[in-house]
């Protein structure tokens, strides 16, 4: 979860929250929030995703985002722009549950391993490590749906939807075929998620420190969600750039069943690994911003106990010492 959401808990009691931070129920609710945030936003981006995948696998025909849109509309109509929506909905809902739920779990787990003072000093490493651990597990659920989605989007008349596509994929390549792209998927998603969480957490921290004219505790819920959106979009742009080469390879691999990872890399080449980057920045930036907005909205609506504001333990200790000394003088 974002470290910045506060519910004026300085004066509140545990009974005000639906569950205690770090409890099993808390992590499950985080997973449900992630399921909603990813399950809602990814299907909204399907039209851009369709064009992006087609530009990546057939640059000669689709050329760029604008040309790809025109060609797709001319050949298939509006229906062509929503190809793959069903595997996107189910796949990314499952992935969202794992991504956010496990992120919160691993963040808490690694923090307890290090202790309070080291947690503050190495908080960025914790965000990165928790994001990587969570995404590794979440992609195991995503991979079959992602493979089916790309095949539907890039091969004409292969299948109309998930109900047709997944059994056909299984018949053609077997169960292992769903996971032939798992390694490049990890290479795409793990750096993406590491940046997604770490950049978001640190951007939020910087916004409250240098931009927002009042502390997070003094901000209204709407203002806090506004910070989430801005930080999410910033993180999304960085995520798109970092993970894009692997995204191109995943698209190429799942386009044709006979391609190996090495062959896909050779065919694409270094320059080809950046095809469709503009479309992906637009898609991922918007996607990430909306995901954080929805995720934090869910946590607020469920009255979940927020994470304490990030503050250096030594600062907290010095404040206590100062208060103690002042009381002594009095």
mmCIF file of C-alpha atoms in Angstrom:
data_model
loop_
_atom_site.group_PDB
_atom_site.id
_atom_site.type_symbol
_atom_site.label_atom_id
_atom_site.label_comp_id
_atom_site.label_asym_id
_atom_site.label_seq_id
_atom_site.Cartn_x
_atom_site.Cartn_y
_atom_site.Cartn_z
ATOM 1 C CA UNK A 1 0.000 0.000 0.000
ATOM 2 C CA UNK A 2 1.016 3.557 -0.393
ATOM 3 C CA UNK A 3 2.704 4.771 2.777
ATOM 4 C CA UNK A 4 0.954 8.107 2.594
ATOM 5 C CA UNK A 5 -2.690 7.370 3.316
ATOM 6 C CA UNK A 6 -3.669 8.390 6.797
ATOM 7 C CA UNK A 7 -7.001 8.251 8.512
ATOM 8 C CA UNK A 8 -6.237 10.516 11.419
ATOM 9 C CA UNK A 9 -5.312 7.377 13.322
ATOM 10 C CA UNK A 10 -3.243 9.276 15.820
ATOM 11 C CA UNK A 11 -6.366 9.659 17.884
ATOM 12 C CA UNK A 12 -8.230 6.631 16.586
ATOM 13 C CA UNK A 13 -8.641 3.139 17.949
ATOM 14 C CA UNK A 14 -8.149 -0.217 16.311
ATOM 15 C CA UNK A 15 -11.902 -0.758 16.348
ATOM 16 C CA UNK A 16 -12.238 2.000 13.753
ATOM 17 C CA UNK A 17 -10.506 -0.212 11.186
ATOM 18 C CA UNK A 18 -11.883 -3.308 9.493
ATOM 19 C CA UNK A 19 -8.641 -5.217 10.120
ATOM 20 C CA UNK A 20 -5.222 -4.772 11.660
ATOM 21 C CA UNK A 21 -2.242 -3.909 9.488
ATOM 22 C CA UNK A 22 -0.176 -7.023 8.789
ATOM 23 C CA UNK A 23 -2.981 -9.495 9.477
ATOM 24 C CA UNK A 24 -4.031 -12.202 7.000
ATOM 25 C CA UNK A 25 -7.335 -10.419 6.493
ATOM 26 C CA UNK A 26 -5.447 -7.221 5.691
ATOM 27 C CA UNK A 27 -3.393 -8.912 2.960
ATOM 28 C CA UNK A 28 -6.485 -10.556 1.465
ATOM 29 C CA UNK A 29 -8.266 -7.200 1.338
ATOM 30 C CA UNK A 30 -5.176 -5.707 -0.320
ATOM 31 C CA UNK A 31 -5.385 -8.487 -2.890
ATOM 32 C CA UNK A 32 -9.056 -7.735 -3.516
ATOM 33 C CA UNK A 33 -8.207 -4.060 -3.963
ATOM 34 C CA UNK A 34 -5.521 -5.049 -6.456
ATOM 35 C CA UNK A 35 -7.944 -7.343 -8.256
ATOM 36 C CA UNK A 36 -10.382 -4.468 -8.721
ATOM 37 C CA UNK A 37 -7.721 -1.942 -9.708
ATOM 38 C CA UNK A 38 -6.162 -4.205 -12.358
ATOM 39 C CA UNK A 39 -9.388 -5.921 -13.424
ATOM 40 C CA UNK A 40 -11.063 -2.578 -14.134
ATOM 41 C CA UNK A 41 -8.176 -0.689 -15.736
ATOM 42 C CA UNK A 42 -6.568 -3.253 -18.036
ATOM 43 C CA UNK A 43 -9.751 -3.955 -20.061
ATOM 44 C CA UNK A 44 -10.162 -0.184 -20.535
ATOM 45 C CA UNK A 45 -6.752 -0.135 -22.217
ATOM 46 C CA UNK A 46 -7.479 -3.030 -24.612
ATOM 47 C CA UNK A 47 -7.887 -0.814 -27.748
ATOM 48 C CA UNK A 48 -4.450 0.713 -27.181
ATOM 49 C CA UNK A 49 -3.037 -2.702 -26.283
ATOM 50 C CA UNK A 50 -4.363 -4.227 -29.522
ATOM 51 C CA UNK A 51 -2.639 -1.590 -31.651
ATOM 52 C CA UNK A 52 0.533 -1.752 -29.562
ATOM 53 C CA UNK A 53 0.837 -5.527 -30.017
ATOM 54 C CA UNK A 54 0.183 -5.269 -33.753
ATOM 55 C CA UNK A 55 2.795 -2.552 -34.206
ATOM 56 C CA UNK A 56 5.279 -4.749 -32.336
ATOM 57 C CA UNK A 57 4.707 -7.874 -34.442
ATOM 58 C CA UNK A 58 3.964 -6.272 -37.852
ATOM 59 C CA UNK A 59 5.689 -2.914 -38.132
ATOM 60 C CA UNK A 60 5.400 -2.854 -41.944
ATOM 61 C CA UNK A 61 1.618 -2.995 -41.910
ATOM 62 C CA UNK A 62 0.694 -1.019 -38.794
ATOM 63 C CA UNK A 63 3.719 1.368 -38.635
ATOM 64 C CA UNK A 64 2.599 3.375 -35.568
ATOM 65 C CA UNK A 65 -0.288 3.981 -33.188
ATOM 66 C CA UNK A 66 -2.274 6.245 -35.535
ATOM 67 C CA UNK A 67 -1.773 4.109 -38.645
ATOM 68 C CA UNK A 68 -2.488 0.958 -36.667
ATOM 69 C CA UNK A 69 -5.767 2.420 -35.454
ATOM 70 C CA UNK A 70 -6.821 3.396 -38.989
ATOM 71 C CA UNK A 71 -5.908 0.014 -40.505
ATOM 72 C CA UNK A 72 -7.658 -1.921 -37.741
ATOM 73 C CA UNK A 73 -10.828 0.172 -38.034
ATOM 74 C CA UNK A 74 -10.851 -0.165 -41.834
ATOM 75 C CA UNK A 75 -10.378 -3.937 -41.799
ATOM 76 C CA UNK A 76 -12.286 -5.021 -38.689
ATOM 77 C CA UNK A 77 -14.293 -2.084 -37.426
ATOM 78 C CA UNK A 78 -14.678 -1.211 -33.755
ATOM 79 C CA UNK A 79 -14.851 -4.899 -32.845
ATOM 80 C CA UNK A 80 -11.207 -5.278 -33.813
ATOM 81 C CA UNK A 81 -10.202 -2.787 -31.129
ATOM 82 C CA UNK A 82 -11.600 -4.888 -28.282
ATOM 83 C CA UNK A 83 -10.036 -8.201 -29.263
ATOM 84 C CA UNK A 84 -8.707 -10.037 -26.245
ATOM 85 C CA UNK A 85 -10.805 -8.234 -23.638
ATOM 86 C CA UNK A 86 -11.913 -11.456 -21.881
ATOM 87 C CA UNK A 87 -8.440 -12.942 -21.206
ATOM 88 C CA UNK A 88 -7.350 -9.441 -20.235
ATOM 89 C CA UNK A 89 -10.155 -9.124 -17.672
ATOM 90 C CA UNK A 90 -9.627 -12.501 -16.026
ATOM 91 C CA UNK A 91 -5.849 -12.681 -16.353
ATOM 92 C CA UNK A 92 -5.110 -9.257 -14.952
ATOM 93 C CA UNK A 93 -7.702 -9.581 -12.194
ATOM 94 C CA UNK A 94 -5.872 -12.669 -10.942
ATOM 95 C CA UNK A 95 -2.533 -10.981 -11.431
ATOM 96 C CA UNK A 96 -3.717 -7.867 -9.584
ATOM 97 C CA UNK A 97 -4.765 -9.941 -6.589
ATOM 98 C CA UNK A 98 -1.309 -11.497 -6.395
ATOM 99 C CA UNK A 99 0.618 -8.337 -7.246
ATOM 100 C CA UNK A 100 -0.868 -6.068 -4.576
ATOM 101 C CA UNK A 101 -1.620 -8.722 -1.969
ATOM 102 C CA UNK A 102 1.844 -10.265 -2.062
ATOM 103 C CA UNK A 103 3.498 -6.839 -2.289
ATOM 104 C CA UNK A 104 1.968 -5.833 1.024
ATOM 105 C CA UNK A 105 2.872 -9.216 2.502
ATOM 106 C CA UNK A 106 6.518 -9.118 1.401
ATOM 107 C CA UNK A 107 6.905 -5.462 2.341
ATOM 108 C CA UNK A 108 5.783 -6.275 5.884
ATOM 109 C CA UNK A 109 7.870 -9.467 5.936
ATOM 110 C CA UNK A 110 11.097 -7.776 4.818
ATOM 111 C CA UNK A 111 10.509 -4.834 7.167
ATOM 112 C CA UNK A 112 10.211 -7.161 10.152
ATOM 113 C CA UNK A 113 13.389 -8.962 9.071
ATOM 114 C CA UNK A 114 15.389 -5.717 9.031
ATOM 115 C CA UNK A 115 13.934 -3.942 12.049
ATOM 116 C CA UNK A 116 12.603 -0.394 12.344
ATOM 117 C CA UNK A 117 15.792 1.624 11.810
ATOM 118 C CA UNK A 118 17.098 -0.433 8.875
ATOM 119 C CA UNK A 119 13.626 -0.480 7.336
ATOM 120 C CA UNK A 120 13.756 3.296 7.043
ATOM 121 C CA UNK A 121 17.320 3.350 5.707
ATOM 122 C CA UNK A 122 16.681 0.626 3.141
ATOM 123 C CA UNK A 123 13.031 1.359 2.398
ATOM 124 C CA UNK A 124 13.629 1.693 -1.356
ATOM 125 C CA UNK A 125 15.307 -1.728 -1.432
ATOM 126 C CA UNK A 126 12.325 -3.139 0.476
ATOM 127 C CA UNK A 127 9.895 -1.668 -2.071
ATOM 128 C CA UNK A 128 11.956 -3.120 -4.930
ATOM 129 C CA UNK A 129 12.344 -6.531 -3.308
ATOM 130 C CA UNK A 130 8.692 -6.803 -2.309
ATOM 131 C CA UNK A 131 7.595 -5.791 -5.804
ATOM 132 C CA UNK A 132 9.870 -8.364 -7.453
ATOM 133 C CA UNK A 133 8.749 -11.167 -5.122
ATOM 134 C CA UNK A 134 5.071 -10.365 -5.607
ATOM 135 C CA UNK A 135 5.278 -10.134 -9.393
ATOM 136 C CA UNK A 136 7.169 -13.406 -9.702
ATOM 137 C CA UNK A 137 4.216 -15.215 -8.129
ATOM 138 C CA UNK A 138 1.484 -13.126 -9.765
ATOM 139 C CA UNK A 139 2.768 -13.836 -13.291
ATOM 140 C CA UNK A 140 2.285 -17.564 -12.845
ATOM 141 C CA UNK A 141 -1.451 -16.863 -12.810
ATOM 142 C CA UNK A 142 -1.244 -14.320 -15.637
ATOM 143 C CA UNK A 143 0.859 -16.223 -18.203
ATOM 144 C CA UNK A 144 -1.819 -18.496 -19.774
ATOM 145 C CA UNK A 145 -4.227 -15.590 -20.230
ATOM 146 C CA UNK A 146 -1.532 -13.268 -21.601
ATOM 147 C CA UNK A 147 -0.439 -15.866 -24.162
ATOM 148 C CA UNK A 148 -4.030 -16.412 -25.290
ATOM 149 C CA UNK A 149 -4.715 -12.673 -25.444
ATOM 150 C CA UNK A 150 -1.758 -11.931 -27.695
ATOM 151 C CA UNK A 151 -2.625 -14.798 -30.054
ATOM 152 C CA UNK A 152 -6.204 -13.503 -30.353
ATOM 153 C CA UNK A 153 -5.021 -9.946 -30.999
ATOM 154 C CA UNK A 154 -2.293 -10.677 -33.533
ATOM 155 C CA UNK A 155 -3.574 -13.631 -35.586
ATOM 156 C CA UNK A 156 -6.577 -13.001 -37.812
ATOM 157 C CA UNK A 157 -9.487 -15.411 -37.371
ATOM 158 C CA UNK A 158 -7.609 -17.514 -34.814
ATOM 159 C CA UNK A 159 -10.220 -17.181 -32.060
ATOM 160 C CA UNK A 160 -12.860 -14.652 -31.072
ATOM 161 C CA UNK A 161 -12.588 -14.832 -27.297
ATOM 162 C CA UNK A 162 -11.115 -16.633 -24.291
ATOM 163 C CA UNK A 163 -13.667 -19.441 -24.433
ATOM 164 C CA UNK A 164 -12.488 -20.337 -27.937
ATOM 165 C CA UNK A 165 -8.876 -19.283 -27.603
ATOM 166 C CA UNK A 166 -7.683 -21.074 -24.478
ATOM 167 C CA UNK A 167 -8.840 -24.591 -25.499
ATOM 168 C CA UNK A 168 -7.418 -24.014 -28.989
ATOM 169 C CA UNK A 169 -4.100 -22.859 -27.564
ATOM 170 C CA UNK A 170 -3.986 -25.937 -25.321
ATOM 171 C CA UNK A 171 -4.801 -28.239 -28.256
ATOM 172 C CA UNK A 172 -2.017 -26.712 -30.370
ATOM 173 C CA UNK A 173 0.779 -26.428 -27.801
ATOM 174 C CA UNK A 174 -0.277 -28.248 -24.637
ATOM 175 C CA UNK A 175 -0.086 -26.918 -21.079
ATOM 176 C CA UNK A 176 3.590 -26.002 -21.353
ATOM 177 C CA UNK A 177 2.772 -23.748 -24.317
ATOM 178 C CA UNK A 178 1.014 -21.354 -21.971
ATOM 179 C CA UNK A 179 4.298 -20.855 -20.128
ATOM 180 C CA UNK A 180 6.814 -20.721 -22.973
ATOM 181 C CA UNK A 181 6.758 -16.945 -22.605
ATOM 182 C CA UNK A 182 6.979 -16.914 -18.800
ATOM 183 C CA UNK A 183 10.673 -15.926 -18.699
ATOM 184 C CA UNK A 184 10.312 -12.856 -20.964
ATOM 185 C CA UNK A 185 7.050 -12.123 -19.146
ATOM 186 C CA UNK A 186 9.011 -12.033 -15.885
ATOM 187 C CA UNK A 187 11.643 -9.848 -17.549
ATOM 188 C CA UNK A 188 8.862 -7.478 -18.585
ATOM 189 C CA UNK A 189 6.711 -7.542 -15.486
ATOM 190 C CA UNK A 190 9.227 -7.792 -12.635
ATOM 191 C CA UNK A 191 11.204 -4.628 -13.533
ATOM 192 C CA UNK A 192 7.871 -2.949 -14.286
ATOM 193 C CA UNK A 193 6.426 -3.817 -10.885
ATOM 194 C CA UNK A 194 9.629 -2.995 -9.020
ATOM 195 C CA UNK A 195 9.543 0.477 -10.568
ATOM 196 C CA UNK A 196 5.778 0.718 -10.139
ATOM 197 C CA UNK A 197 5.899 0.313 -6.382
ATOM 198 C CA UNK A 198 9.266 1.894 -5.578
ATOM 199 C CA UNK A 199 8.755 4.958 -7.792
ATOM 200 C CA UNK A 200 5.229 5.394 -6.502
ATOM 201 C CA UNK A 201 6.211 5.157 -2.842
ATOM 202 C CA UNK A 202 9.147 7.555 -3.195
ATOM 203 C CA UNK A 203 7.233 9.975 -5.455
ATOM 204 C CA UNK A 204 4.453 10.174 -2.882
ATOM 205 C CA UNK A 205 7.059 10.829 -0.207
ATOM 206 C CA UNK A 206 8.613 13.622 -2.315
ATOM 207 C CA UNK A 207 5.251 15.196 -3.198
ATOM 208 C CA UNK A 208 4.266 15.525 0.441
ATOM 209 C CA UNK A 209 7.711 16.811 1.365
ATOM 210 C CA UNK A 210 8.264 19.358 -1.410
ATOM 211 C CA UNK A 211 5.013 20.041 -3.319
ATOM 212 C CA UNK A 212 1.903 19.602 -1.186
ATOM 213 C CA UNK A 213 1.632 22.624 1.162
ATOM 214 C CA UNK A 214 0.454 20.569 4.148
ATOM 215 C CA UNK A 215 1.165 17.224 5.752
ATOM 216 C CA UNK A 216 -0.546 14.081 4.561
ATOM 217 C CA UNK A 217 -2.445 13.813 7.834
ATOM 218 C CA UNK A 218 -4.000 17.225 7.144
ATOM 219 C CA UNK A 219 -5.033 16.335 3.579
ATOM 220 C CA UNK A 220 -8.580 15.274 2.805
ATOM 221 C CA UNK A 221 -9.224 11.840 1.314
ATOM 222 C CA UNK A 222 -9.752 13.413 -2.123
ATOM 223 C CA UNK A 223 -6.451 15.290 -1.869
ATOM 224 C CA UNK A 224 -4.661 12.100 -0.867
ATOM 225 C CA UNK A 225 -6.165 10.296 -3.846
ATOM 226 C CA UNK A 226 -5.024 13.159 -6.078
ATOM 227 C CA UNK A 227 -1.475 12.611 -4.871
ATOM 228 C CA UNK A 228 -1.917 8.890 -5.615
ATOM 229 C CA UNK A 229 -2.944 9.666 -9.191
ATOM 230 C CA UNK A 230 -0.026 12.021 -9.894
ATOM 231 C CA UNK A 231 2.518 9.676 -8.316
ATOM 232 C CA UNK A 232 0.975 6.739 -10.164
ATOM 233 C CA UNK A 233 1.283 8.431 -13.553
ATOM 234 C CA UNK A 234 4.905 9.381 -12.863
ATOM 235 C CA UNK A 235 5.721 5.810 -11.872
ATOM 236 C CA UNK A 236 3.849 4.477 -14.910
ATOM 237 C CA UNK A 237 5.981 6.410 -17.400
ATOM 238 C CA UNK A 238 9.182 5.046 -15.848
ATOM 239 C CA UNK A 239 7.690 1.539 -15.771
ATOM 240 C CA UNK A 240 6.823 1.665 -19.473
ATOM 241 C CA UNK A 241 10.355 2.574 -20.546
ATOM 242 C CA UNK A 242 12.074 0.030 -18.286
ATOM 243 C CA UNK A 243 9.896 -2.932 -19.276
ATOM 244 C CA UNK A 244 9.231 -2.190 -22.957
ATOM 245 C CA UNK A 245 11.933 -4.325 -24.662
ATOM 246 C CA UNK A 246 10.698 -7.434 -22.849
ATOM 247 C CA UNK A 247 7.111 -6.521 -23.764
ATOM 248 C CA UNK A 248 8.032 -6.571 -27.466
ATOM 249 C CA UNK A 249 9.694 -9.981 -27.094
ATOM 250 C CA UNK A 250 6.631 -11.401 -25.312
ATOM 251 C CA UNK A 251 4.387 -10.187 -28.147
ATOM 252 C CA UNK A 252 6.690 -11.697 -30.782
ATOM 253 C CA UNK A 253 6.974 -15.027 -28.949
ATOM 254 C CA UNK A 254 3.242 -15.491 -28.569
ATOM 255 C CA UNK A 255 2.513 -14.428 -32.147
ATOM 256 C CA UNK A 256 3.943 -17.651 -33.610
ATOM 257 C CA UNK A 257 4.164 -20.961 -31.788
ATOM 258 C CA UNK A 258 7.395 -22.125 -33.488
ATOM 259 C CA UNK A 259 9.523 -19.183 -32.300
ATOM 260 C CA UNK A 260 12.054 -19.657 -29.493
ATOM 261 C CA UNK A 261 13.210 -16.864 -27.181
ATOM 262 C CA UNK A 262 16.567 -16.547 -28.973
ATOM 263 C CA UNK A 263 14.913 -16.436 -32.400
ATOM 264 C CA UNK A 264 12.450 -13.787 -31.247
ATOM 265 C CA UNK A 265 15.266 -11.563 -29.943
ATOM 266 C CA UNK A 266 17.235 -11.973 -33.187
ATOM 267 C CA UNK A 267 14.241 -11.136 -35.371
ATOM 268 C CA UNK A 268 13.263 -8.076 -33.382
ATOM 269 C CA UNK A 269 16.745 -6.571 -32.989
ATOM 270 C CA UNK A 270 17.669 -3.718 -30.656
ATOM 271 C CA UNK A 271 15.827 -0.995 -32.584
ATOM 272 C CA UNK A 272 12.743 -3.173 -32.865
ATOM 273 C CA UNK A 273 12.600 -3.553 -29.096
ATOM 274 C CA UNK A 274 11.424 0.058 -28.878
ATOM 275 C CA UNK A 275 8.561 -0.237 -31.365
ATOM 276 C CA UNK A 276 5.260 0.890 -29.877
ATOM 277 C CA UNK A 277 6.897 2.692 -26.932
ATOM 278 C CA UNK A 278 4.762 5.819 -27.341
ATOM 279 C CA UNK A 279 1.564 3.797 -27.216
ATOM 280 C CA UNK A 280 2.813 1.888 -24.205
ATOM 281 C CA UNK A 281 3.764 5.049 -22.294
ATOM 282 C CA UNK A 282 0.249 6.368 -22.883
ATOM 283 C CA UNK A 283 -1.277 3.054 -21.852
ATOM 284 C CA UNK A 284 0.913 2.288 -18.819
ATOM 285 C CA UNK A 285 0.982 5.859 -17.491
ATOM 286 C CA UNK A 286 -2.801 6.095 -17.502
ATOM 287 C CA UNK A 287 -3.157 2.518 -16.307
ATOM 288 C CA UNK A 288 -0.834 2.900 -13.324
ATOM 289 C CA UNK A 289 -2.357 6.210 -12.229
ATOM 290 C CA UNK A 290 -5.882 4.769 -12.321
ATOM 291 C CA UNK A 291 -4.787 1.593 -10.543
ATOM 292 C CA UNK A 292 -3.368 3.476 -7.580
ATOM 293 C CA UNK A 293 -6.422 5.723 -7.456
ATOM 294 C CA UNK A 294 -8.781 2.716 -7.391
ATOM 295 C CA UNK A 295 -6.592 0.723 -5.005
ATOM 296 C CA UNK A 296 -6.340 3.500 -2.432
ATOM 297 C CA UNK A 297 -10.059 4.260 -2.851
ATOM 298 C CA UNK A 298 -10.855 0.645 -1.973
ATOM 299 C CA UNK A 299 -8.649 0.793 1.125
ATOM 300 C CA UNK A 300 -10.303 3.996 2.275
ATOM 301 C CA UNK A 301 -13.821 2.660 1.662
ATOM 302 C CA UNK A 302 -13.038 -0.533 3.607
ATOM 303 C CA UNK A 303 -11.602 1.524 6.495
ATOM 304 C CA UNK A 304 -8.349 -0.429 6.413
ATOM 305 C CA UNK A 305 -5.677 0.496 8.913
ATOM 306 C CA UNK A 306 -3.133 2.696 7.109
ATOM 307 C CA UNK A 307 0.626 2.313 7.235
ATOM 308 C CA UNK A 308 2.307 4.735 9.589
ATOM 309 C CA UNK A 309 3.899 7.726 7.867
ATOM 310 C CA UNK A 310 7.520 7.169 6.872
ATOM 311 C CA UNK A 311 9.750 8.930 9.379
ATOM 312 C CA UNK A 312 13.323 8.336 10.399
ATOM 313 C CA UNK A 313 13.415 6.466 13.733
ATOM 314 C CA UNK A 314 16.180 8.738 15.053
ATOM 315 C CA UNK A 315 13.930 11.731 14.407
ATOM 316 C CA UNK A 316 11.161 10.071 16.366
ATOM 317 C CA UNK A 317 13.565 9.262 19.215
ATOM 318 C CA UNK A 318 14.912 12.816 19.338
ATOM 319 C CA UNK A 319 11.379 14.176 19.497
ATOM 320 C CA UNK A 320 10.638 11.884 22.437
ATOM 321 C CA UNK A 321 13.863 12.922 24.170
ATOM 322 C CA UNK A 322 13.080 16.605 23.666
ATOM 323 C CA UNK A 323 9.582 16.154 25.049
ATOM 324 C CA UNK A 324 10.998 14.244 28.011
ATOM 325 C CA UNK A 325 13.570 16.971 28.748
ATOM 326 C CA UNK A 326 10.931 19.682 28.494
ATOM 327 C CA UNK A 327 8.729 17.804 30.939
ATOM 328 C CA UNK A 328 11.680 17.520 33.318
ATOM 329 C CA UNK A 329 12.250 21.264 33.218
ATOM 330 C CA UNK A 330 8.602 21.897 33.921
#
